[in-house]
Amino acid sequence: MTAATQSLGAGAGTALHPGHPLQPADGVVTAFSAGETRAMEAALQAALRGPRGANPLVGAVVVDPEGNHLITGFHRGAGTAHAEADAIAQAAAAGVDLSGCTMLVTLEPCNHLGRTGPCAQAIIAAGITDVVYAVDDPHDPAAGGAATLRAAGVRVRSGLGAAESLDLNRQWFEAVTAKRPFVTLHIAQTLDSRIAAQDGTSQWISSPESLADNHAIRGRIDAILVGTQTVLVDNPRLTARDPQGTPAPNQPVRAVMGLRDVPGGAAVRGTDGRVTHLRTRDPHEALSLLYASGTRHLMVEGGSRILSAFLAAGLVDELIVYLAPTLLGSGTPALDGLGITTLADAQQWEWDESDGGAVRRLGRDLRLHLRPQRTVALDPQPSRATAEQAQEGH
Amino acid sequence: MTAATQSLGAGAGTALHPGHPLQPADGVVTAFSAGETRAMEAALQAALRGPRGANPLVGAVVVDPEGNHLITGFHRGAGTAHAEADAIAQAAAAGVDLSGCTMLVTLEPCNHLGRTGPCAQAIIAAGITDVVYAVDDPHDPAAGGAATLRAAGVRVRSGLGAAESLDLNRQWFEAVTAKRPFVTLHIAQTLDSRIAAQDGTSQWISSPESLADNHAIRGRIDAILVGTQTVLVDNPRLTARDPQGTPAPNQPVRAVMGLRDVPGGAAVRGTDGRVTHLRTRDPHEALSLLYASGTRHLMVEGGSRILSAFLAAGLVDELIVYLAPTLLGSGTPALDGLGITTLADAQQWEWDESDGGAVRRLGRDLRLHLRPQRTVALDPQPSRATAEQAQEGH
């Protein structure tokens, strides 16, 4: 697989192309050293190792005054340590003293007491005296980390790698700005993009390894969504289970979308009350309802009509395709219309190298990982100077 | 891409699984040393580097009496040196003396004066005193290489790696036995397996890099085939051209299959007379006609009906899918029926790691490379002892 290794490059933003140095925002060019630029590039690379979802991809690198990289942290997804806390915890475990050092982090350190404690306080406690971050955190509750750091005497600068960090998380910024969940869409299909045979059989198109991967994702999202048609035809449970059938500790809310009733005996109903029927065919409305009840990361599982509705509405942030090396030639196509009539209007996607890569082998399947192709530069923080500078440097 | 590198393994036969040593045929176990077994494994690996087509994949390794690997050769496709000649030429160029050495080769050395000269004579001339080959060459004209070598005093043994070599080239053996061309099938599709949009637009679903790859294949096959529908709708030239439009030195015969007439002004007619109209809808008949006129490697390009007819008939030896990261949601599906109604009857394929790998990035596309999954052991040489032994050891 040497060829694939060589050629399946970047895909997650310009930051990863060798020879394409970070572009600091205009006006602050002199504020960052070459060493800081290299460290921010390393932080962006580290960020890519995490999974997409309710939280953005974030990486953090701590360098000593001579510019040596002491420690690298990244965020592993909702409920786990932020990148800064990860780096500081690693340093503590390794007995590495970070006092007097500089942290470069791809997002403004948080100031809120979430599940993992405020990073600003952890940075101060670690004795770090300089912080360089790429872009401001767009969440109101988290805003203020920079101010807290400054108040404690930490030198704080921002804007280095801003364009790259915004690009890395552009779908996440879009979801946050729109106040909707981050949407992962899942398709388990044959090479000829069928999700069921003519007689309706669809278990199992994917390999056991793909099914396990899907269940691992179920275990870390807030909600999973299918259409009423899928409930009526396939009667899925939609719980997160290990290969032995044991339920995972965290279970997603099970959402069924559509106007038809969910039968009383449907498996999706379960016994834990974590099921909701969204009586709408409009994906925007479905997302609003889910967001209002706390869902920040949704996985849309199917069937064709639901997949197509979310894709046609431009409401998919991450696309995961389990591609089985099989052909059916007929049966249910994965998609049943996106309102596209000519090739020039085809939806363009790009390979997403985050979270293990754009193309992985799962058993005999390929797992393809994509995100929408960038069309225009995002401007999620129009009122804040740092983001504006970042846009100029983009 | 570390994950992909680790997981996109073998797929081209058991020979490549680490820890799965070669299985010599029963009765000849004691004839091969551990060093010879390792060298045959290396020869099988080298064979994988070549392209599939009119000729089988073949690798050759020469070891000195101490078991050191001196040189490795492989066959790069029709019209180029055989693996043995490649190894010997490399040794000559590097000033390496092969006299008194042992050659391990995955197919019986040829004895015929083809485009590249008989390998048996080259081996004798190089002073090689021992030859171990995996399986007999099934071609009558080529048979006798072993006898020629023995007559010249070379010690010849066979059967080591026979099962692996047969598996490596099982589709080629099948085509040779059936006296039909080796068939490569090409699909240029979107992620949702559409080969044209609703309005018929299909240029270009694939990236320029995929198109260049397709034209490179056109330049080394004997014939290319499309249906009359494709000629009427897309009016392709079907010539092999470089990105600047310059014709390649070798051009395939252009075959159009179907009962409708090919219009007088169709681009496929060209001016060189290398075009043929196969007035049939039966892929078996089309292959017979092409084989009779000398075609040994055919690429089937489309459209849906033709692709489906060859696949449904089980007449595809190699599948190349250019997968664009785009979605159409509607339009022409790549396949329009394989006679399969239930998932249990789906056509099973396996990843083919030969010729650069099972998954490659070509521009923004993925190039997927597959071959039919092995169902039963082939028995292409039932009357010959070596092949029988190989089957037993399979």
PDB file of N, CA and C in Angstrom, chain A residues 85-172:
ATOM      1  N   ALA A  85      -5.368  20.495  28.194  1.00  0.00           N
ATOM      2  CA  ALA A  85      -5.339  19.669  29.401  1.00  0.00           C
ATOM      3  C   ALA A  85      -4.634  18.343  29.121  1.00  0.00           C
ATOM      4  N   ASP A  86      -4.835  17.818  27.912  1.00  0.00           N
ATOM      5  CA  ASP A  86      -4.170  16.568  27.524  1.00  0.00           C
ATOM      6  C   ASP A  86      -2.669  16.743  27.535  1.00  0.00           C
ATOM      7  N   ALA A  87      -2.191  17.850  26.949  1.00  0.00           N
ATOM      8  CA  ALA A  87      -0.745  18.106  26.902  1.00  0.00           C
ATOM      9  C   ALA A  87      -0.190  18.279  28.309  1.00  0.00           C
ATOM     10  N   ILE A  88      -0.907  19.049  29.146  1.00  0.00           N
ATOM     11  CA  ILE A  88      -0.417  19.322  30.509  1.00  0.00           C
ATOM     12  C   ILE A  88      -0.410  18.036  31.341  1.00  0.00           C
ATOM     13  N   ALA A  89      -1.438  17.211  31.161  1.00  0.00           N
ATOM     14  CA  ALA A  89      -1.489  15.947  31.905  1.00  0.00           C
ATOM     15  C   ALA A  89      -0.360  15.023  31.471  1.00  0.00           C
ATOM     16  N   GLN A  90      -0.085  15.000  30.175  1.00  0.00           N
ATOM     17  CA  GLN A  90       1.023  14.172  29.679  1.00  0.00           C
ATOM     18  C   GLN A  90       2.346  14.626  30.273  1.00  0.00           C
ATOM     19  N   ALA A  91       2.529  15.961  30.310  1.00  0.00           N
ATOM     20  CA  ALA A  91       3.772  16.512  30.847  1.00  0.00           C
ATOM     21  C   ALA A  91       3.911  16.142  32.324  1.00  0.00           C
ATOM     22  N   ALA A  92       2.796  16.269  33.067  1.00  0.00           N
ATOM     23  CA  ALA A  92       2.834  15.940  34.498  1.00  0.00           C
ATOM     24  C   ALA A  92       3.198  14.475  34.684  1.00  0.00           C
ATOM     25  N   ALA A  93       2.579  13.605  33.859  1.00  0.00           N
ATOM     26  CA  ALA A  93       2.848  12.171  33.978  1.00  0.00           C
ATOM     27  C   ALA A  93       4.303  11.854  33.668  1.00  0.00           C
ATOM     28  N   ALA A  94       4.890  12.652  32.753  1.00  0.00           N
ATOM     29  CA  ALA A  94       6.272  12.386  32.343  1.00  0.00           C
ATOM     30  C   ALA A  94       7.267  13.174  33.185  1.00  0.00           C
ATOM     31  N   GLY A  95       6.758  13.956  34.112  1.00  0.00           N
ATOM     32  CA  GLY A  95       7.649  14.743  34.961  1.00  0.00           C
ATOM     33  C   GLY A  95       8.322  15.901  34.235  1.00  0.00           C
ATOM     34  N   VAL A  96       7.664  16.386  33.180  1.00  0.00           N
ATOM     35  CA  VAL A  96       8.224  17.496  32.401  1.00  0.00           C
ATOM     36  C   VAL A  96       7.691  18.825  32.956  1.00  0.00           C
ATOM     37  N   ASP A  97       8.605  19.710  33.317  1.00  0.00           N
ATOM     38  CA  ASP A  97       8.228  21.009  33.875  1.00  0.00           C
ATOM     39  C   ASP A  97       7.933  21.979  32.731  1.00  0.00           C
ATOM     40  N   LEU A  98       6.720  22.535  32.734  1.00  0.00           N
ATOM     41  CA  LEU A  98       6.319  23.429  31.649  1.00  0.00           C
ATOM     42  C   LEU A  98       6.444  24.914  32.036  1.00  0.00           C
ATOM     43  N   SER A  99       6.973  25.190  33.224  1.00  0.00           N
ATOM     44  CA  SER A  99       7.008  26.595  33.641  1.00  0.00           C
ATOM     45  C   SER A  99       7.960  27.394  32.756  1.00  0.00           C
ATOM     46  N   GLY A 100       7.496  28.576  32.394  1.00  0.00           N
ATOM     47  CA  GLY A 100       8.276  29.430  31.508  1.00  0.00           C
ATOM     48  C   GLY A 100       8.170  29.057  30.048  1.00  0.00           C
ATOM     49  N   CYS A 101       7.321  28.091  29.723  1.00  0.00           N
ATOM     50  CA  CYS A 101       7.203  27.606  28.346  1.00  0.00           C
ATOM     51  C   CYS A 101       6.067  28.300  27.596  1.00  0.00           C
ATOM     52  N   THR A 102       6.008  28.028  26.288  1.00  0.00           N
ATOM     53  CA  THR A 102       4.980  28.587  25.420  1.00  0.00           C
ATOM     54  C   THR A 102       4.079  27.467  24.915  1.00  0.00           C
ATOM     55  N   MET A 103       2.763  27.675  25.041  1.00  0.00           N
ATOM     56  CA  MET A 103       1.821  26.717  24.460  1.00  0.00           C
ATOM     57  C   MET A 103       1.240  27.293  23.181  1.00  0.00           C
ATOM     58  N   LEU A 104       1.245  26.456  22.126  1.00  0.00           N
ATOM     59  CA  LEU A 104       0.595  26.835  20.875  1.00  0.00           C
ATOM     60  C   LEU A 104      -0.608  25.933  20.702  1.00  0.00           C
ATOM     61  N   VAL A 105      -1.760  26.537  20.571  1.00  0.00           N
ATOM     62  CA  VAL A 105      -2.985  25.740  20.545  1.00  0.00           C
ATOM     63  C   VAL A 105      -3.900  26.279  19.441  1.00  0.00           C
ATOM     64  N   THR A 106      -4.603  25.358  18.769  1.00  0.00           N
ATOM     65  CA  THR A 106      -5.326  25.748  17.555  1.00  0.00           C
ATOM     66  C   THR A 106      -6.665  26.418  17.829  1.00  0.00           C
ATOM     67  N   LEU A 107      -7.077  26.483  19.104  1.00  0.00           N
ATOM     68  CA  LEU A 107      -8.323  27.170  19.462  1.00  0.00           C
ATOM     69  C   LEU A 107      -8.108  27.850  20.808  1.00  0.00           C
ATOM     70  N   GLU A 108      -8.790  28.951  21.022  1.00  0.00           N
ATOM     71  CA  GLU A 108      -8.660  29.688  22.284  1.00  0.00           C
ATOM     72  C   GLU A 108      -8.932  28.759  23.472  1.00  0.00           C
ATOM     73  N   PRO A 109      -8.061  28.747  24.457  1.00  0.00           N
ATOM     74  CA  PRO A 109      -8.309  27.892  25.637  1.00  0.00           C
ATOM     75  C   PRO A 109      -9.625  28.274  26.303  1.00  0.00           C
ATOM     76  N   CYS A 110     -10.323  27.289  26.808  1.00  0.00           N
ATOM     77  CA  CYS A 110     -11.642  27.549  27.385  1.00  0.00           C
ATOM     78  C   CYS A 110     -11.517  28.094  28.799  1.00  0.00           C
ATOM     79  N   ASN A 111     -12.601  28.698  29.237  1.00  0.00           N
ATOM     80  CA  ASN A 111     -12.625  29.331  30.558  1.00  0.00           C
ATOM     81  C   ASN A 111     -13.761  28.767  31.391  1.00  0.00           C
ATOM     82  N   HIS A 112     -14.419  27.759  30.877  1.00  0.00           N
ATOM     83  CA  HIS A 112     -15.639  27.283  31.541  1.00  0.00           C
ATOM     84  C   HIS A 112     -15.389  25.975  32.275  1.00  0.00           C
ATOM     85  N   LEU A 113     -16.220  25.741  33.258  1.00  0.00           N
ATOM     86  CA  LEU A 113     -16.143  24.499  34.000  1.00  0.00           C
ATOM     87  C   LEU A 113     -17.034  23.461  33.339  1.00  0.00           C
ATOM     88  N   GLY A 114     -16.542  22.871  32.283  1.00  0.00           N
ATOM     89  CA  GLY A 114     -17.320  21.824  31.612  1.00  0.00           C
ATOM     90  C   GLY A 114     -16.979  20.490  32.242  1.00  0.00           C
ATOM     91  N   ARG A 115     -17.079  19.439  31.438  1.00  0.00           N
ATOM     92  CA  ARG A 115     -16.824  18.109  31.972  1.00  0.00           C
ATOM     93  C   ARG A 115     -15.355  17.923  32.335  1.00  0.00           C
ATOM     94  N   THR A 116     -14.507  18.816  31.810  1.00  0.00           N
ATOM     95  CA  THR A 116     -13.075  18.561  31.958  1.00  0.00           C
ATOM     96  C   THR A 116     -12.313  19.700  32.633  1.00  0.00           C
ATOM     97  N   GLY A 117     -12.990  20.704  33.153  1.00  0.00           N
ATOM     98  CA  GLY A 117     -12.290  21.791  33.848  1.00  0.00           C
ATOM     99  C   GLY A 117     -11.751  22.826  32.894  1.00  0.00           C
ATOM    100  N   PRO A 118     -11.594  24.064  33.337  1.00  0.00           N
ATOM    101  CA  PRO A 118     -11.172  25.121  32.423  1.00  0.00           C
ATOM    102  C   PRO A 118      -9.688  25.012  32.080  1.00  0.00           C
ATOM    103  N   CYS A 119      -9.392  25.084  30.796  1.00  0.00           N
ATOM    104  CA  CYS A 119      -8.005  24.951  30.365  1.00  0.00           C
ATOM    105  C   CYS A 119      -7.179  26.155  30.787  1.00  0.00           C
ATOM    106  N   ALA A 120      -7.805  27.361  30.828  1.00  0.00           N
ATOM    107  CA  ALA A 120      -7.056  28.560  31.206  1.00  0.00           C
ATOM    108  C   ALA A 120      -6.416  28.363  32.577  1.00  0.00           C
ATOM    109  N   GLN A 121      -7.185  27.838  33.520  1.00  0.00           N
ATOM    110  CA  GLN A 121      -6.646  27.607  34.866  1.00  0.00           C
ATOM    111  C   GLN A 121      -5.533  26.563  34.846  1.00  0.00           C
ATOM    112  N   ALA A 122      -5.702  25.530  34.050  1.00  0.00           N
ATOM    113  CA  ALA A 122      -4.678  24.478  33.983  1.00  0.00           C
ATOM    114  C   ALA A 122      -3.375  25.036  33.421  1.00  0.00           C
ATOM    115  N   ILE A 123      -3.507  25.927  32.454  1.00  0.00           N
ATOM    116  CA  ILE A 123      -2.314  26.531  31.829  1.00  0.00           C
ATOM    117  C   ILE A 123      -1.578  27.401  32.856  1.00  0.00           C
ATOM    118  N   ILE A 124      -2.358  28.196  33.587  1.00  0.00           N
ATOM    119  CA  ILE A 124      -1.767  29.066  34.621  1.00  0.00           C
ATOM    120  C   ILE A 124      -1.083  28.211  35.692  1.00  0.00           C
ATOM    121  N   ALA A 125      -1.788  27.161  36.112  1.00  0.00           N
ATOM    122  CA  ALA A 125      -1.246  26.299  37.164  1.00  0.00           C
ATOM    123  C   ALA A 125       0.037  25.605  36.732  1.00  0.00           C
ATOM    124  N   ALA A 126       0.144  25.331  35.427  1.00  0.00           N
ATOM    125  CA  ALA A 126       1.334  24.638  34.922  1.00  0.00           C
ATOM    126  C   ALA A 126       2.523  25.581  34.790  1.00  0.00           C
ATOM    127  N   GLY A 127       2.290  26.880  34.992  1.00  0.00           N
ATOM    128  CA  GLY A 127       3.390  27.839  34.905  1.00  0.00           C
ATOM    129  C   GLY A 127       3.741  28.280  33.499  1.00  0.00           C
ATOM    130  N   ILE A 128       2.880  27.927  32.556  1.00  0.00           N
ATOM    131  CA  ILE A 128       3.108  28.343  31.169  1.00  0.00           C
ATOM    132  C   ILE A 128       2.960  29.866  31.099  1.00  0.00           C
ATOM    133  N   THR A 129       3.921  30.538  30.474  1.00  0.00           N
ATOM    134  CA  THR A 129       3.937  32.005  30.505  1.00  0.00           C
ATOM    135  C   THR A 129       3.555  32.650  29.179  1.00  0.00           C
ATOM    136  N   ASP A 130       3.484  31.826  28.116  1.00  0.00           N
ATOM    137  CA  ASP A 130       3.114  32.351  26.805  1.00  0.00           C
ATOM    138  C   ASP A 130       2.099  31.423  26.158  1.00  0.00           C
ATOM    139  N   VAL A 131       1.041  32.008  25.605  1.00  0.00           N
ATOM    140  CA  VAL A 131       0.066  31.209  24.861  1.00  0.00           C
ATOM    141  C   VAL A 131      -0.161  31.852  23.499  1.00  0.00           C
ATOM    142  N   VAL A 132      -0.073  31.039  22.466  1.00  0.00           N
ATOM    143  CA  VAL A 132      -0.420  31.478  21.112  1.00  0.00           C
ATOM    144  C   VAL A 132      -1.555  30.591  20.644  1.00  0.00           C
ATOM    145  N   TYR A 133      -2.707  31.171  20.325  1.00  0.00           N
ATOM    146  CA  TYR A 133      -3.789  30.328  19.802  1.00  0.00           C
ATOM    147  C   TYR A 133      -4.217  30.837  18.433  1.00  0.00           C
ATOM    148  N   ALA A 134      -4.842  29.945  17.677  1.00  0.00           N
ATOM    149  CA  ALA A 134      -5.148  30.264  16.276  1.00  0.00           C
ATOM    150  C   ALA A 134      -6.419  31.089  16.153  1.00  0.00           C
ATOM    151  N   VAL A 135      -7.521  30.578  16.699  1.00  0.00           N
ATOM    152  CA  VAL A 135      -8.806  31.285  16.552  1.00  0.00           C
ATOM    153  C   VAL A 135      -9.568  31.303  17.862  1.00  0.00           C
ATOM    154  N   ASP A 136     -10.431  32.311  18.010  1.00  0.00           N
ATOM    155  CA  ASP A 136     -11.269  32.424  19.198  1.00  0.00           C
ATOM    156  C   ASP A 136     -12.286  31.289  19.234  1.00  0.00           C
ATOM    157  N   ASP A 137     -12.618  30.885  20.446  1.00  0.00           N
ATOM    158  CA  ASP A 137     -13.704  29.923  20.624  1.00  0.00           C
ATOM    159  C   ASP A 137     -15.031  30.644  20.367  1.00  0.00           C
ATOM    160  N   PRO A 138     -15.856  30.132  19.474  1.00  0.00           N
ATOM    161  CA  PRO A 138     -17.096  30.851  19.143  1.00  0.00           C
ATOM    162  C   PRO A 138     -18.210  30.679  20.175  1.00  0.00           C
ATOM    163  N   HIS A 139     -18.008  29.837  21.156  1.00  0.00           N
ATOM    164  CA  HIS A 139     -19.061  29.631  22.160  1.00  0.00           C
ATOM    165  C   HIS A 139     -19.045  30.765  23.159  1.00  0.00           C
ATOM    166  N   ASP A 140     -20.199  31.320  23.474  1.00  0.00           N
ATOM    167  CA  ASP A 140     -20.248  32.365  24.488  1.00  0.00           C
ATOM    168  C   ASP A 140     -19.780  31.872  25.850  1.00  0.00           C
ATOM    169  N   PRO A 141     -20.264  30.699  26.291  1.00  0.00           N
ATOM    170  CA  PRO A 141     -19.901  30.267  27.654  1.00  0.00           C
ATOM    171  C   PRO A 141     -18.394  30.064  27.808  1.00  0.00           C
ATOM    172  N   ALA A 142     -17.734  29.744  26.726  1.00  0.00           N
ATOM    173  CA  ALA A 142     -16.311  29.443  26.821  1.00  0.00           C
ATOM    174  C   ALA A 142     -15.451  30.680  26.622  1.00  0.00           C
ATOM    175  N   ALA A 143     -16.041  31.720  26.073  1.00  0.00           N
ATOM    176  CA  ALA A 143     -15.259  32.910  25.749  1.00  0.00           C
ATOM    177  C   ALA A 143     -14.648  33.486  27.015  1.00  0.00           C
ATOM    178  N   GLY A 144     -13.498  34.054  26.872  1.00  0.00           N
ATOM    179  CA  GLY A 144     -12.882  34.681  28.020  1.00  0.00           C
ATOM    180  C   GLY A 144     -11.631  33.985  28.504  1.00  0.00           C
ATOM    181  N   GLY A 145     -11.265  32.849  27.902  1.00  0.00           N
ATOM    182  CA  GLY A 145     -10.046  32.158  28.310  1.00  0.00           C
ATOM    183  C   GLY A 145      -8.825  33.047  28.144  1.00  0.00           C
ATOM    184  N   ALA A 146      -8.788  33.772  27.044  1.00  0.00           N
ATOM    185  CA  ALA A 146      -7.644  34.655  26.796  1.00  0.00           C
ATOM    186  C   ALA A 146      -7.563  35.742  27.861  1.00  0.00           C
ATOM    187  N   ALA A 147      -8.715  36.316  28.221  1.00  0.00           N
ATOM    188  CA  ALA A 147      -8.736  37.378  29.226  1.00  0.00           C
ATOM    189  C   ALA A 147      -8.268  36.847  30.580  1.00  0.00           C
ATOM    190  N   THR A 148      -8.725  35.641  30.926  1.00  0.00           N
ATOM    191  CA  THR A 148      -8.308  35.036  32.194  1.00  0.00           C
ATOM    192  C   THR A 148      -6.797  34.833  32.227  1.00  0.00           C
ATOM    193  N   LEU A 149      -6.270  34.349  31.101  1.00  0.00           N
ATOM    194  CA  LEU A 149      -4.827  34.125  31.024  1.00  0.00           C
ATOM    195  C   LEU A 149      -4.068  35.441  31.185  1.00  0.00           C
ATOM    196  N   ARG A 150      -4.533  36.462  30.474  1.00  0.00           N
ATOM    197  CA  ARG A 150      -3.854  37.766  30.544  1.00  0.00           C
ATOM    198  C   ARG A 150      -3.898  38.327  31.962  1.00  0.00           C
ATOM    199  N   ALA A 151      -5.075  38.151  32.596  1.00  0.00           N
ATOM    200  CA  ALA A 151      -5.221  38.670  33.962  1.00  0.00           C
ATOM    201  C   ALA A 151      -4.238  37.993  34.914  1.00  0.00           C
ATOM    202  N   ALA A 152      -3.830  36.754  34.564  1.00  0.00           N
ATOM    203  CA  ALA A 152      -2.888  36.029  35.417  1.00  0.00           C
ATOM    204  C   ALA A 152      -1.440  36.297  35.000  1.00  0.00           C
ATOM    205  N   GLY A 153      -1.257  37.223  34.050  1.00  0.00           N
ATOM    206  CA  GLY A 153       0.096  37.586  33.652  1.00  0.00           C
ATOM    207  C   GLY A 153       0.671  36.783  32.507  1.00  0.00           C
ATOM    208  N   VAL A 154      -0.154  35.925  31.889  1.00  0.00           N
ATOM    209  CA  VAL A 154       0.322  35.140  30.742  1.00  0.00           C
ATOM    210  C   VAL A 154       0.284  36.024  29.497  1.00  0.00           C
ATOM    211  N   ARG A 155       1.344  35.960  28.702  1.00  0.00           N
ATOM    212  CA  ARG A 155       1.367  36.687  27.427  1.00  0.00           C
ATOM    213  C   ARG A 155       0.515  35.894  26.426  1.00  0.00           C
ATOM    214  N   VAL A 156      -0.460  36.539  25.832  1.00  0.00           N
ATOM    215  CA  VAL A 156      -1.387  35.838  24.938  1.00  0.00           C
ATOM    216  C   VAL A 156      -1.398  36.518  23.570  1.00  0.00           C
ATOM    217  N   ARG A 157      -1.170  35.709  22.562  1.00  0.00           N
ATOM    218  CA  ARG A 157      -1.278  36.206  21.179  1.00  0.00           C
ATOM    219  C   ARG A 157      -2.180  35.252  20.394  1.00  0.00           C
ATOM    220  N   SER A 158      -2.725  35.733  19.292  1.00  0.00           N
ATOM    221  CA  SER A 158      -3.602  34.852  18.504  1.00  0.00           C
ATOM    222  C   SER A 158      -3.483  35.189  17.029  1.00  0.00           C
ATOM    223  N   GLY A 159      -4.045  34.331  16.199  1.00  0.00           N
ATOM    224  CA  GLY A 159      -4.068  34.584  14.755  1.00  0.00           C
ATOM    225  C   GLY A 159      -3.125  33.695  13.967  1.00  0.00           C
ATOM    226  N   LEU A 160      -2.114  33.124  14.630  1.00  0.00           N
ATOM    227  CA  LEU A 160      -1.183  32.246  13.902  1.00  0.00           C
ATOM    228  C   LEU A 160      -1.903  30.950  13.537  1.00  0.00           C
ATOM    229  N   GLY A 161      -1.948  30.623  12.258  1.00  0.00           N
ATOM    230  CA  GLY A 161      -2.647  29.414  11.825  1.00  0.00           C
ATOM    231  C   GLY A 161      -4.158  29.550  11.845  1.00  0.00           C
ATOM    232  N   ALA A 162      -4.633  30.791  11.904  1.00  0.00           N
ATOM    233  CA  ALA A 162      -6.085  30.999  12.025  1.00  0.00           C
ATOM    234  C   ALA A 162      -6.838  30.457  10.805  1.00  0.00           C
ATOM    235  N   ALA A 163      -6.329  30.746   9.628  1.00  0.00           N
ATOM    236  CA  ALA A 163      -7.023  30.277   8.423  1.00  0.00           C
ATOM    237  C   ALA A 163      -7.068  28.753   8.402  1.00  0.00           C
ATOM    238  N   GLU A 164      -5.954  28.136   8.766  1.00  0.00           N
ATOM    239  CA  GLU A 164      -5.872  26.678   8.742  1.00  0.00           C
ATOM    240  C   GLU A 164      -6.794  26.061   9.801  1.00  0.00           C
ATOM    241  N   SER A 165      -6.822  26.680  10.983  1.00  0.00           N
ATOM    242  CA  SER A 165      -7.667  26.136  12.041  1.00  0.00           C
ATOM    243  C   SER A 165      -9.145  26.300  11.690  1.00  0.00           C
ATOM    244  N   LEU A 166      -9.492  27.442  11.115  1.00  0.00           N
ATOM    245  CA  LEU A 166     -10.886  27.644  10.696  1.00  0.00           C
ATOM    246  C   LEU A 166     -11.265  26.633   9.619  1.00  0.00           C
ATOM    247  N   ASP A 167     -10.332  26.377   8.701  1.00  0.00           N
ATOM    248  CA  ASP A 167     -10.628  25.416   7.632  1.00  0.00           C
ATOM    249  C   ASP A 167     -10.760  24.004   8.190  1.00  0.00           C
ATOM    250  N   LEU A 168      -9.868  23.690   9.117  1.00  0.00           N
ATOM    251  CA  LEU A 168      -9.888  22.348   9.723  1.00  0.00           C
ATOM    252  C   LEU A 168     -11.255  22.049  10.328  1.00  0.00           C
ATOM    253  N   ASN A 169     -11.836  23.049  10.962  1.00  0.00           N
ATOM    254  CA  ASN A 169     -13.111  22.852  11.660  1.00  0.00           C
ATOM    255  C   ASN A 169     -14.253  23.616  11.018  1.00  0.00           C
ATOM    256  N   ARG A 170     -14.170  23.867   9.712  1.00  0.00           N
ATOM    257  CA  ARG A 170     -15.176  24.774   9.137  1.00  0.00           C
ATOM    258  C   ARG A 170     -16.596  24.256   9.267  1.00  0.00           C
ATOM    259  N   GLN A 171     -16.788  22.937   9.182  1.00  0.00           N
ATOM    260  CA  GLN A 171     -18.159  22.417   9.329  1.00  0.00           C
ATOM    261  C   GLN A 171     -18.639  22.555  10.770  1.00  0.00           C
ATOM    262  N   TRP A 172     -17.711  22.404  11.700  1.00  0.00           N
ATOM    263  CA  TRP A 172     -18.081  22.557  13.106  1.00  0.00           C
ATOM    264  C   TRP A 172     -18.461  24.014  13.385  1.00  0.00           C
TER     265      TRP A 172
END
